[in-house]
XYZ file of C-alpha atoms in Angstrom:
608
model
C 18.128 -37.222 -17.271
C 15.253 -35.785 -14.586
C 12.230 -34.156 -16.540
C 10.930 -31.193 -14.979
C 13.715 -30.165 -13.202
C 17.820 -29.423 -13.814
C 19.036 -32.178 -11.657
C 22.169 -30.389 -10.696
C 23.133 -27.896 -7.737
C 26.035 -25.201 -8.036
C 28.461 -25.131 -5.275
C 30.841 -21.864 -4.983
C 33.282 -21.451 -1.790
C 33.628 -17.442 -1.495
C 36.999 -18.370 0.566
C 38.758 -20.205 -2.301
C 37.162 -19.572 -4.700
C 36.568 -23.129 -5.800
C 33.644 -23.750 -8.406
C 31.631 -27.248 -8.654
C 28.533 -28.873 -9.280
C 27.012 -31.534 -7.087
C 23.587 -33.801 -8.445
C 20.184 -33.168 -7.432
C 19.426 -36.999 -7.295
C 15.811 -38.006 -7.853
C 15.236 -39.041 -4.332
C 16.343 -35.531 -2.451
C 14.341 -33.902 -5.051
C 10.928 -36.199 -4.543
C 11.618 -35.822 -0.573
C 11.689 -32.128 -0.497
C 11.170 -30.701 -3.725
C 13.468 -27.455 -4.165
C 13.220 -23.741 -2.740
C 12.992 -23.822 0.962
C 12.590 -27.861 1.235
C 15.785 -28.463 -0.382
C 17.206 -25.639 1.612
C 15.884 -26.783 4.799
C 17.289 -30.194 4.137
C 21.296 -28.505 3.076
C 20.888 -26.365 6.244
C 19.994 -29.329 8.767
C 23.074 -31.177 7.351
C 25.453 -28.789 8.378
C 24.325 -26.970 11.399
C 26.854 -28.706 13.589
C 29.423 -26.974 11.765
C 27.834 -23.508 11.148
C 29.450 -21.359 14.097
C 26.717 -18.262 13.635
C 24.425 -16.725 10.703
C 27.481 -14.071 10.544
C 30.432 -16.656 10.700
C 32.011 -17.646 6.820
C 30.414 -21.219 7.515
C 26.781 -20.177 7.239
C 25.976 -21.707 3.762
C 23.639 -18.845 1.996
C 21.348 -20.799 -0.834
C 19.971 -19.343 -3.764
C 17.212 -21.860 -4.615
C 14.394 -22.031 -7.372
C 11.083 -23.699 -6.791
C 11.370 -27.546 -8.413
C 8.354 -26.266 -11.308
C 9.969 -22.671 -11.882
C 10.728 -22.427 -15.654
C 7.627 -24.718 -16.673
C 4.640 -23.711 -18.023
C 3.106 -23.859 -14.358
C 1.404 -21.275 -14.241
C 2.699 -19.286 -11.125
C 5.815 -20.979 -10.874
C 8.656 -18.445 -10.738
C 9.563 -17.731 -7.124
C 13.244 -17.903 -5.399
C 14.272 -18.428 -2.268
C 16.926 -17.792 -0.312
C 17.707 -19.564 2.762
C 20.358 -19.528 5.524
C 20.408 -18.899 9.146
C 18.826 -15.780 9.425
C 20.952 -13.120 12.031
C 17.677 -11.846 13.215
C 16.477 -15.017 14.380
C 19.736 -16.595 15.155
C 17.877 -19.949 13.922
C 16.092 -20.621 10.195
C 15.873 -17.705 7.934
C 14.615 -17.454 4.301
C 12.927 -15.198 1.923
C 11.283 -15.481 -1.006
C 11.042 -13.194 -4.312
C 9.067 -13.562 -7.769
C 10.263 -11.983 -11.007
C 12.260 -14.367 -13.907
C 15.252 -15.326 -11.773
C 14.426 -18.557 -10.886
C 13.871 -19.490 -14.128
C 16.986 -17.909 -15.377
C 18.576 -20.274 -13.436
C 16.955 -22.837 -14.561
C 17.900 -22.182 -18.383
C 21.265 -21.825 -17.074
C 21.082 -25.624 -15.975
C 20.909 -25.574 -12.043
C 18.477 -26.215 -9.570
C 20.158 -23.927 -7.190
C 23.340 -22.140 -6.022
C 25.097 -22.195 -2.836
C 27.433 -19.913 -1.456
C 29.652 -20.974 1.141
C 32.961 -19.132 2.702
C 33.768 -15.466 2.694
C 35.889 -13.512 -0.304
C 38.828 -11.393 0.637
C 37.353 -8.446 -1.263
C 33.593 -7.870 -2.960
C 32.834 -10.174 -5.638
C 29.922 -10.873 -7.744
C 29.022 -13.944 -9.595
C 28.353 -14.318 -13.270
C 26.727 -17.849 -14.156
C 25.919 -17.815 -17.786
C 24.931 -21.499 -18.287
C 28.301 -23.385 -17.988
C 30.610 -20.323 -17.364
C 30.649 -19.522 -13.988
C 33.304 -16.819 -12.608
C 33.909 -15.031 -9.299
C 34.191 -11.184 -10.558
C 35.345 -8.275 -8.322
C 32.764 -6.107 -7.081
C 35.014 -2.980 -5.089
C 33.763 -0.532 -7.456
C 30.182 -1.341 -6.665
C 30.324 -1.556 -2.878
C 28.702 1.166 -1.559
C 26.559 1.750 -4.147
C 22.979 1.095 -3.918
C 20.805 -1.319 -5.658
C 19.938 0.219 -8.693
C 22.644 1.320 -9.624
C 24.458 -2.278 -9.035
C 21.839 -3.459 -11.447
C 22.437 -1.133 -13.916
C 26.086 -1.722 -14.334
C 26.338 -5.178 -13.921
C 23.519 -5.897 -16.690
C 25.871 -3.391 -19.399
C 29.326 -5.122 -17.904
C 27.561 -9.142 -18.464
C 24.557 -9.218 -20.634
C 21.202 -7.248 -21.271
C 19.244 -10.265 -21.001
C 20.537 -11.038 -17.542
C 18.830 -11.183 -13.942
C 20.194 -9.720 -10.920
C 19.993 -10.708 -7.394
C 22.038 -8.099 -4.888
C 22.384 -6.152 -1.934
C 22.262 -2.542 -1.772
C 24.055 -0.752 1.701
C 21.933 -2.076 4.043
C 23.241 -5.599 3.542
C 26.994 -4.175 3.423
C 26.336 -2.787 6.848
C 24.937 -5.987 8.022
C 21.053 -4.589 8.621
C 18.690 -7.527 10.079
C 16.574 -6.262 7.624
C 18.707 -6.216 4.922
C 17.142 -7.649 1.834
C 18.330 -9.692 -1.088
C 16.699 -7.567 -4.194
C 16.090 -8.502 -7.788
C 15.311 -6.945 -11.255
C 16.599 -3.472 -10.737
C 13.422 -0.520 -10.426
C 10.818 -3.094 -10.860
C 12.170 -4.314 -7.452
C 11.280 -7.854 -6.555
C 12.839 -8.554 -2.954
C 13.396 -11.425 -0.649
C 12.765 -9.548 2.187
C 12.515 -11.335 5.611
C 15.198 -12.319 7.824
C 17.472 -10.071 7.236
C 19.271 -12.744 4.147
C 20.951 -9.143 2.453
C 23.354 -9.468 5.752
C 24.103 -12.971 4.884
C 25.022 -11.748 1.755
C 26.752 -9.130 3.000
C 28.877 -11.066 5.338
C 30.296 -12.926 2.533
C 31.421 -9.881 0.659
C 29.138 -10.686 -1.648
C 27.056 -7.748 -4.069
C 25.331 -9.842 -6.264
C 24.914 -13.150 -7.892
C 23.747 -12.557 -12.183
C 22.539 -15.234 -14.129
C 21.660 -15.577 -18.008
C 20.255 -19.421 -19.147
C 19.893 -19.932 -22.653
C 18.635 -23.790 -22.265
C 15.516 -24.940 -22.107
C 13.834 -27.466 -20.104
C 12.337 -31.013 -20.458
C 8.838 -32.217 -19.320
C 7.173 -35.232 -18.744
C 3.802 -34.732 -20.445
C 4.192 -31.310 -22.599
C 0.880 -31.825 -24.653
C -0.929 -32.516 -20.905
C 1.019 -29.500 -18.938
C 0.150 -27.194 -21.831
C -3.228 -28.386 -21.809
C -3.459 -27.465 -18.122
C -1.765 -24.628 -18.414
C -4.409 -23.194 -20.867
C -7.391 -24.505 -18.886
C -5.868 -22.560 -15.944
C -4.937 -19.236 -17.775
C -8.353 -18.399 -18.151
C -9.516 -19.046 -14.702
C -6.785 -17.016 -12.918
C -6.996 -14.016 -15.394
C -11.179 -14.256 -13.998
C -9.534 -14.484 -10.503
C -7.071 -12.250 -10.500
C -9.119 -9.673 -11.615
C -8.328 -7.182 -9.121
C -4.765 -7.833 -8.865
C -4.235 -7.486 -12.700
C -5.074 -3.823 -12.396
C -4.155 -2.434 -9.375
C -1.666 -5.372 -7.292
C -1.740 -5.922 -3.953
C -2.657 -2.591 -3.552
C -6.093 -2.609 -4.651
C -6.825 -4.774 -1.383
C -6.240 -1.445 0.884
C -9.446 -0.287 1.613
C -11.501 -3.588 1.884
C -8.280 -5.025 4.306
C -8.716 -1.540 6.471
C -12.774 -2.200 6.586
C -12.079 -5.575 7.948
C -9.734 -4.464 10.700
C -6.837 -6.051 9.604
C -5.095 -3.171 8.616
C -2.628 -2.476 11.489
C -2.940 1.599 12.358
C -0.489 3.758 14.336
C 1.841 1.009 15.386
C -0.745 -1.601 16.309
C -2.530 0.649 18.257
C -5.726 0.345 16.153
C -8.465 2.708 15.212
C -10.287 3.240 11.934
C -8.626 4.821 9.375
C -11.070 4.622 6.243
C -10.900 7.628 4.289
C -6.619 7.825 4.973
C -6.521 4.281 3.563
C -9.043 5.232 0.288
C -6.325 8.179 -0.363
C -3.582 5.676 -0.312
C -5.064 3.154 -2.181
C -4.315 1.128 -5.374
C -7.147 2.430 -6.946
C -6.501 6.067 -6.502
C -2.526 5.325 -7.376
C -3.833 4.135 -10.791
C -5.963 6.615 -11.527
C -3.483 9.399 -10.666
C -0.156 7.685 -11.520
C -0.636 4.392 -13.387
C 1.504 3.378 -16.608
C 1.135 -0.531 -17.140
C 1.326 -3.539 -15.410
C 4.014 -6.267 -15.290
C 3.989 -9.866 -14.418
C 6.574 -12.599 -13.095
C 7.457 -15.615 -15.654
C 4.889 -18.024 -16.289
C 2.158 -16.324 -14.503
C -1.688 -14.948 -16.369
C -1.790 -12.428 -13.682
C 0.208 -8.940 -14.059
C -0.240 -8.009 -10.638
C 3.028 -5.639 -10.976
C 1.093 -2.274 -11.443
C 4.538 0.080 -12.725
C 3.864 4.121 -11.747
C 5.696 6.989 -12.775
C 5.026 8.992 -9.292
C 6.971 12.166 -8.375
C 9.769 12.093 -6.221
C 10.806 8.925 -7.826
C 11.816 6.934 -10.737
C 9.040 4.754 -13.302
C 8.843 1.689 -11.392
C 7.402 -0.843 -9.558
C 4.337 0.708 -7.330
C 4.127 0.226 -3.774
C 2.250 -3.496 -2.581
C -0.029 -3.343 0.370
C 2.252 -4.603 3.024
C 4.376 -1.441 2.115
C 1.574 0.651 2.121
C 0.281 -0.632 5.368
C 4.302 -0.142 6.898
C 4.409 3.118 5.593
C 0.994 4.666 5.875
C -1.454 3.345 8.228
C 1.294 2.089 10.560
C 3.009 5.922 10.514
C -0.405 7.874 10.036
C 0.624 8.846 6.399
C -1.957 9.247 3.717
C 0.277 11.011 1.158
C 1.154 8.367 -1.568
C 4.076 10.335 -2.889
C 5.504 9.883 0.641
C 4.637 6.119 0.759
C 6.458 5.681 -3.164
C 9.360 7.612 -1.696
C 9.975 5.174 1.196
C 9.366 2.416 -0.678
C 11.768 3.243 -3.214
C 14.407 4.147 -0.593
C 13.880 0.737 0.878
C 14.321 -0.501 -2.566
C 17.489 1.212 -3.020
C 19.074 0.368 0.355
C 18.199 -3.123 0.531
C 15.725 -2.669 3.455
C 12.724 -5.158 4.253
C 9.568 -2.552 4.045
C 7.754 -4.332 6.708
C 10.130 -4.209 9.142
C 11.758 -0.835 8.138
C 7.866 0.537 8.517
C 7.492 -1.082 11.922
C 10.389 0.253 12.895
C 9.978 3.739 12.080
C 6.558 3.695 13.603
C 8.332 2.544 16.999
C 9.925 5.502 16.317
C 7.371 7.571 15.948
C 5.493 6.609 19.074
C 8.829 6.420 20.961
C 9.363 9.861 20.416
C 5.986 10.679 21.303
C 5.998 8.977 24.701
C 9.207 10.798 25.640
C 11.655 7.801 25.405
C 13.835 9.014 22.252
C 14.225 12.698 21.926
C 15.222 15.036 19.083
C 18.725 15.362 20.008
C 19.007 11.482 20.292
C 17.635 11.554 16.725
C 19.986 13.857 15.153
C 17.707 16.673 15.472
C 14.791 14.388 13.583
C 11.391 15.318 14.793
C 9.129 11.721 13.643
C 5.786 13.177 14.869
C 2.968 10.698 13.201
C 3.071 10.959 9.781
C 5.320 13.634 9.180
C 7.187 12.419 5.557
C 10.423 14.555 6.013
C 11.376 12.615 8.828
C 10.631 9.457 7.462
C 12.112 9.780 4.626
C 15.439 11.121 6.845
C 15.462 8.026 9.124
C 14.905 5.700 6.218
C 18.451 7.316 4.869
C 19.940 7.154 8.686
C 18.975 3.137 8.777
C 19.820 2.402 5.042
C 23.085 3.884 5.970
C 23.798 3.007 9.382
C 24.617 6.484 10.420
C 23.993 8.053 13.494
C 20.645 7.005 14.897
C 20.592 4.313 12.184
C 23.132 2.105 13.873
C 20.271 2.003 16.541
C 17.586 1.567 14.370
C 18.892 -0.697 11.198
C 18.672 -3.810 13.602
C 14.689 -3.308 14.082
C 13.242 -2.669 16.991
C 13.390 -5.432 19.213
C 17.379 -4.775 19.234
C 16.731 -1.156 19.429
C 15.123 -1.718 22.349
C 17.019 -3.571 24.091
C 20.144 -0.884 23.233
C 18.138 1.754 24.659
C 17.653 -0.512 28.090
C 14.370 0.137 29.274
C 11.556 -2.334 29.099
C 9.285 -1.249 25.989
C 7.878 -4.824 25.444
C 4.328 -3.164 25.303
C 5.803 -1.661 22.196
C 7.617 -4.219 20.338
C 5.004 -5.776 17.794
C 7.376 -8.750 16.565
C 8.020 -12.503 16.891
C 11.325 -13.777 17.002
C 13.037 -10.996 16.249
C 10.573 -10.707 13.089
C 8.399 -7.371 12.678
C 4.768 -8.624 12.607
C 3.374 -7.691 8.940
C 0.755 -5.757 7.611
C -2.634 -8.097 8.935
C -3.643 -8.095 12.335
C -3.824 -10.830 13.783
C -6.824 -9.257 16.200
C -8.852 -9.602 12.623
C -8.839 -13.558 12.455
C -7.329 -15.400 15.248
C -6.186 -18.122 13.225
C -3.513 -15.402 11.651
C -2.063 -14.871 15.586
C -1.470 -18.510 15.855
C 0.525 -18.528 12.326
C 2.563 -15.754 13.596
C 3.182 -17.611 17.124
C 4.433 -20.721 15.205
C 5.798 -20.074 11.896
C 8.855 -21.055 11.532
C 10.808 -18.151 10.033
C 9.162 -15.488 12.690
C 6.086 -13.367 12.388
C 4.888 -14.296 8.724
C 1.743 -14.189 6.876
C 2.757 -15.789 4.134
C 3.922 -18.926 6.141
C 0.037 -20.163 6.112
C -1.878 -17.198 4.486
C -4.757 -18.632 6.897
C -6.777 -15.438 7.338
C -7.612 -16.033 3.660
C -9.775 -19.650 4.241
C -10.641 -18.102 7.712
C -12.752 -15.361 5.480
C -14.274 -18.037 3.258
C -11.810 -18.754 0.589
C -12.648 -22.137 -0.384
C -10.050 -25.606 -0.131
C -12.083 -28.276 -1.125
C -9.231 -30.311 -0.640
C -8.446 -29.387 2.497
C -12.340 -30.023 3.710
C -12.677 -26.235 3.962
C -15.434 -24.336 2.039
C -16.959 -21.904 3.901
C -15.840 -19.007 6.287
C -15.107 -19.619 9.957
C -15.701 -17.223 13.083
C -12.599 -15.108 12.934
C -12.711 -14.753 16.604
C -12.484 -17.448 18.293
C -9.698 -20.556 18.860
C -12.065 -23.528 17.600
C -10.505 -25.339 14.283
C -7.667 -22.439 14.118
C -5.134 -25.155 15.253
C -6.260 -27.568 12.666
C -6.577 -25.157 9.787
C -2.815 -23.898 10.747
C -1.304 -27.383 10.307
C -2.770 -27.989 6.450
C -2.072 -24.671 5.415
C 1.141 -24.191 7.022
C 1.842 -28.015 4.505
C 0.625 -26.704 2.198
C 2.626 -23.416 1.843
C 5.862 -25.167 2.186
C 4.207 -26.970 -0.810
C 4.191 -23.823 -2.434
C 7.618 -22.596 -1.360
C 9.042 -26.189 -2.466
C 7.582 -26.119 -6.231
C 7.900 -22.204 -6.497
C 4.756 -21.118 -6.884
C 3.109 -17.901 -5.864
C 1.123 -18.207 -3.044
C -1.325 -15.358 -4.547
C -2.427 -18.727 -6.450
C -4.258 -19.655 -3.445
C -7.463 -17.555 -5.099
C -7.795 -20.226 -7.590
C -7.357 -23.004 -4.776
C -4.154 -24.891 -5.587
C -4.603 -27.552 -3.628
C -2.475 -30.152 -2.931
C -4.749 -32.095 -5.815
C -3.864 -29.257 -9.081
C -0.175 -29.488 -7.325
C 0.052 -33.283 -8.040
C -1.378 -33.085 -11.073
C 1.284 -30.353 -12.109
C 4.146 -31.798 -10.607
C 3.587 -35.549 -12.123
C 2.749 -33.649 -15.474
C 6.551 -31.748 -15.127
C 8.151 -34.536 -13.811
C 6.784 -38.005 -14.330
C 5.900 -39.142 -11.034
C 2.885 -40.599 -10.141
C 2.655 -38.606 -6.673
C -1.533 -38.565 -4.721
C -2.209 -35.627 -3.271
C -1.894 -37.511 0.302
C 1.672 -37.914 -0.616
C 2.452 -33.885 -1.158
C 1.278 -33.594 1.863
C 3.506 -35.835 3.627
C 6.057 -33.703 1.671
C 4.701 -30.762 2.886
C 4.589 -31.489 6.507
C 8.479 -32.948 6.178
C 9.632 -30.007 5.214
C 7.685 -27.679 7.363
C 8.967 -30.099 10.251
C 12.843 -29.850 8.759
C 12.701 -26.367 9.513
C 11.354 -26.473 13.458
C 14.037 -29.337 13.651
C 16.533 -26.326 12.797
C 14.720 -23.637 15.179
C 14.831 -26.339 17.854
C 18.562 -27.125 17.312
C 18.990 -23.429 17.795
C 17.549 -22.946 21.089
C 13.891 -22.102 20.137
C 11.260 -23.359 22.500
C 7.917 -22.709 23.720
C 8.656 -19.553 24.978
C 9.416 -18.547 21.666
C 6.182 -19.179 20.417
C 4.362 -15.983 21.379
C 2.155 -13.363 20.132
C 3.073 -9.432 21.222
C 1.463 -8.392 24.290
C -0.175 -5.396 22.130
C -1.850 -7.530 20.773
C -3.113 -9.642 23.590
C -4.370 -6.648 25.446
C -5.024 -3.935 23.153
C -8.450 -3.553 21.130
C -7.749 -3.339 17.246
C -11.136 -0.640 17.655
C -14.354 -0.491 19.222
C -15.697 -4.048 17.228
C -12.545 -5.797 17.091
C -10.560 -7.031 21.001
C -7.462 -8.210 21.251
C -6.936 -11.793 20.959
C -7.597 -13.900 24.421
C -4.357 -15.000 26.027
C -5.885 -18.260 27.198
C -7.281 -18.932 23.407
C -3.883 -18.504 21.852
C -2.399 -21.099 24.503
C -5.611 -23.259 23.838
C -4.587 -22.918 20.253
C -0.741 -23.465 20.912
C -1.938 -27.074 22.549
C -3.907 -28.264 19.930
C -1.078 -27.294 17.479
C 1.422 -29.127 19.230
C -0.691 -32.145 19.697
C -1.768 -31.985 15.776
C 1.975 -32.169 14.567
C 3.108 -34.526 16.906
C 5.560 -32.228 19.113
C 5.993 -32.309 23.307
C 4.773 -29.942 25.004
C 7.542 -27.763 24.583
C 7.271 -27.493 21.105
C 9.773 -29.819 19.395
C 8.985 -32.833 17.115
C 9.398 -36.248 18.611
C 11.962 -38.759 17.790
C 9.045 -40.657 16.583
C 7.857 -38.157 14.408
C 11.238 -36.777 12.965
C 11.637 -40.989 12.016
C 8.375 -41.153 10.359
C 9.090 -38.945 8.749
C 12.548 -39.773 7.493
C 14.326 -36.469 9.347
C 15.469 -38.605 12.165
């Protein structure tokens, strides 16, 4: 029996509506861990045979990080992977909460969905029992409400993961959402039209197992050790989230304003902060499984329901990015978004696109079904966040984001698109550290901040183990290329073991990642040897982008933000450092000049 992890994968075909279980055996699992790693590597298998991210064939996994369900602390985070319809090439998205775990207790490593059912369907795993339930009633109904009524029709101690309408109607933004109104959501890629595709609303799980470890006394001795120093680091976050970052993140300039247009925006982003939510709306705060930190700061603001508070990224989408400073508003749209199914990031960029499109003459009021989105006015952001969620009207247009919207309305607005294959660039600008613009060039599920979270070393955070302890100059190329490759290992590190990458304030390195993984599992892995790991899987998944047509080209940074100041202190980025940058990158991992990994490269490291 493997210690530390199930050891078995669930297997359901939508289409027949055949059932089985396949093993996780020990050397898949020490090659590429679980979450995204293990999904990279069931994705790569079949590619040859998947016809399109729509098409019945596109395998949709629901995978849990190899630790989740341990005492790691941290270690709770799901992913779900498939070829993403808004990159036409990888796609996955990750969410924190107690699913994973569930799963876990339930005895699997993962579930994989392959095929498409006749009618909706849900899925009810309940450790052995596994059924294929019809989900008619439910279609059309958003996400709260799905989670409502499938927790009193299975059990109260379940876990949901579904779709609300966006991913019925197919949205590249559609996310896969979990735990009802305290909302955790895989949101990137557009995996809630995956879902979708498959007829699928939702996929509930209650475990009642447990699981073994290697070295209990040892990981609980760790685990202890490490509770205290997090609950000292996390400080911030265990009042106020991701939120209480606002003001400090504007100060910096890396708070994006007026869609990527820059400017200051200082006292707006004080009014919208997490420190002025808590003091006017706070309740409690939550936390995921197996994590010190309760980071989840739960509101009871008007307009909508107690719940989980807007993060900063949605804050960012919603406020500085559409000129609002009214946190109602920003709760509102975040809860719609919620609701629907509909990645914040992206659904803020997009409405911001908007909002400047209509202000530079290119989409009028009548095209908008008499909506007038002048900056920051909340009725009409709230009324295309219905249109999109929907796909009515002007949200057929719009649910896509906007680099299909733009090329529907057939004019060249490239100077307004801020996205990277097909992926709406998030809440940090990358103007603010350069090393962040070369992440979002080459990350390998588009424009993603979380793919290498470099900005945070860049600014001083210290990696002993990755030689870095002091801050870098945030604007220029040197070291950026180097700094990109260990982090970017390092995060699929992360992704692979499920933990949450806010854990990079207590500098998990790939040293206190060996040392939990060998005390979980048994293995006797060096920290040089998780970062082989690391860079396998993080090369698994450009294998994929490559075998889908991605190239150089693809590798880009918005022209916004190559010849736009961020404000008065802060230029663009310099289009001959980011293709300095791009070289070195290449030449670090081993890949031509056009961006894919070498034969010799995919053999040494056992992808050939």
């Amino acid at each position: 029996m493997p210690t530390g992890y199930a050891g078995k994968l669930l297997w359901v075909d939508l289409t027949s509506g055949t059932i089985a279980t396949t093993p996780l055996d020990e050397g898949t699992a020490m090659a590429f861990l679980g979450g995204s790693g293990l999904g990279a590597k069931i994705i790569r298998e079949r590619l040859a045979a998947i016809r399109g991210p729509l098409d019945p064939s596109n395998p949709l996994c629901f995978l849990r990080g190899l630790l989740c369900g341990t005492a790691v602390p941290g270690s709770n985070r799901t992913t779900v992977c498939a070829l993403s319809l808004a990159t036409n090439a990888w796609g996955e998205a990750r969410a924190g909460g107690a699913w994973a775990p569930m799963l876990k207790y339930a005895g699997y490593d993962g579930v994989i969905f392959t095929g498409k059912a006749a009618q909706p369907v849900y899925a009810w795993i309940e450790n052995d029992h596994v059924e294929i339930r019809p989900a008619d009633r439910l279609w059309g109904k958003g996400f709260f409400e799905t989670d409502a009524r499938l927790l009193a029709e299975t059990h109260a101690d379940a876990i949901v993961a579904g779709i609300g309408q966006a991913g019925e109607k197919l949205s590249r933004m559609a996310c896969v959402m979990f735990e009802g109104r305290y909302a955790r959501s895989a949101g990137r890629t557009g995996m809630g039209a995956v879902m979708g595709s498959k007829n699928l609303k939702a996929v509930v799980v209650r475990g009642t197992g447990g699981i073994e470890v290697a070295d209990r006394k040892g990981l609980m001795r760790r685990a202890a050790a490490y509770g205290t120093k997090e609950k000292s680091k996390f400080k911030r976050n265990f009042e106020l989230g991701t939120a209480g970052g606002v003001a400090a993140t504007e100060a910096f300039g890396d708070m994006p304003i007026r869609n990527f247009l820059g400017g200051r925006w200082a006292e707006q982003a004080e009014r919208v902060s997490g420190q002025t939510m808590f003091k006017k709306y706070g309740k409690h705060e939550r936390s995921c499984l197996s994590c010190p930190s309760n980071c989840t700061l739960v509101v009871d603001i008007p307009g909508t329901a107690l719940g989980h508070a807007p993060e900063y990224e949605t804050i960012g989408a919603f406020g500085s990015m559409c000129e609002c400073d009214r946190i109602e508003v920003i709760a509102q749209c975040n809860d719609l978004c919620n609701d629907y199914g509909l990645d914040t990031i992206s659904a803020g960029n997009t409405v911001a696109f908007v909002m400047e499109a209509f202000e530079k003459g290119i989409l009028t009021e009548a095209a908008l079904d008499g909506i007038r989105p002048t900056w920051g006015n909340a009725e009409a952001m709230v009324a295309l966040l219905h249109k999109m969620g929907k796909r009515e009207g002007i949200g057929d247009l719009l649910a896509d984001g906007t680099r299909p919207a733009a090329e529907r309305l057939g004019k060249d607005l490239s100077d307004m698109l801020v996205e990277v294959k097909g992926i709406e660039v998030p809440m940090h600008d990358p103007r603010a550290f350069w090393s962040n613009a070369l992440n979002y060039a080459v990350a390998n599920r588009g424009a993603c901040h979380m793919e290498g979270v470099t900005f945070t070393v860049e600014s001083g955070l210290p990696f002993p183990d990755l030689g870095y302890t002091a801050p870098m100059d945030r604007f220029i190329p040197d070291g950026k290329a180097e700094l990109n490759t260990k982090m970017h290992d390092l995060m699929a590190l992360y992704d692979g073991l499920g933990i949450c990458k806010f854990y990079i304030v207590v500098s998990y390195g790939p040293t206190a990642l060996a040392e939990w993984l060998n005390a979980c599992t048994g293995w006797k892995m060096t920290p040089e040897d998780l970062m082989r790991i690391g860079e396998r899987i993080f090369t698994a998944k450009r294998a994929i982008n490559v075998e889908r047509g991605l190239t150089r080209k693809d590798d880009y940074l918005p022209k916004r933000l190559l010849t736009v100041p961020q404000r008065d202190d802060i230029g663009p980025v310099s289009p001959h450092g980011m293709e300095r940058m791009l070289d070195e990158y290449y030449h670090l991992r081993g890949w031509n000049a056009e961006g894919a990994p070498t034969e010799a490269l995919l053999k040494a490291l056992d992808l050939a």
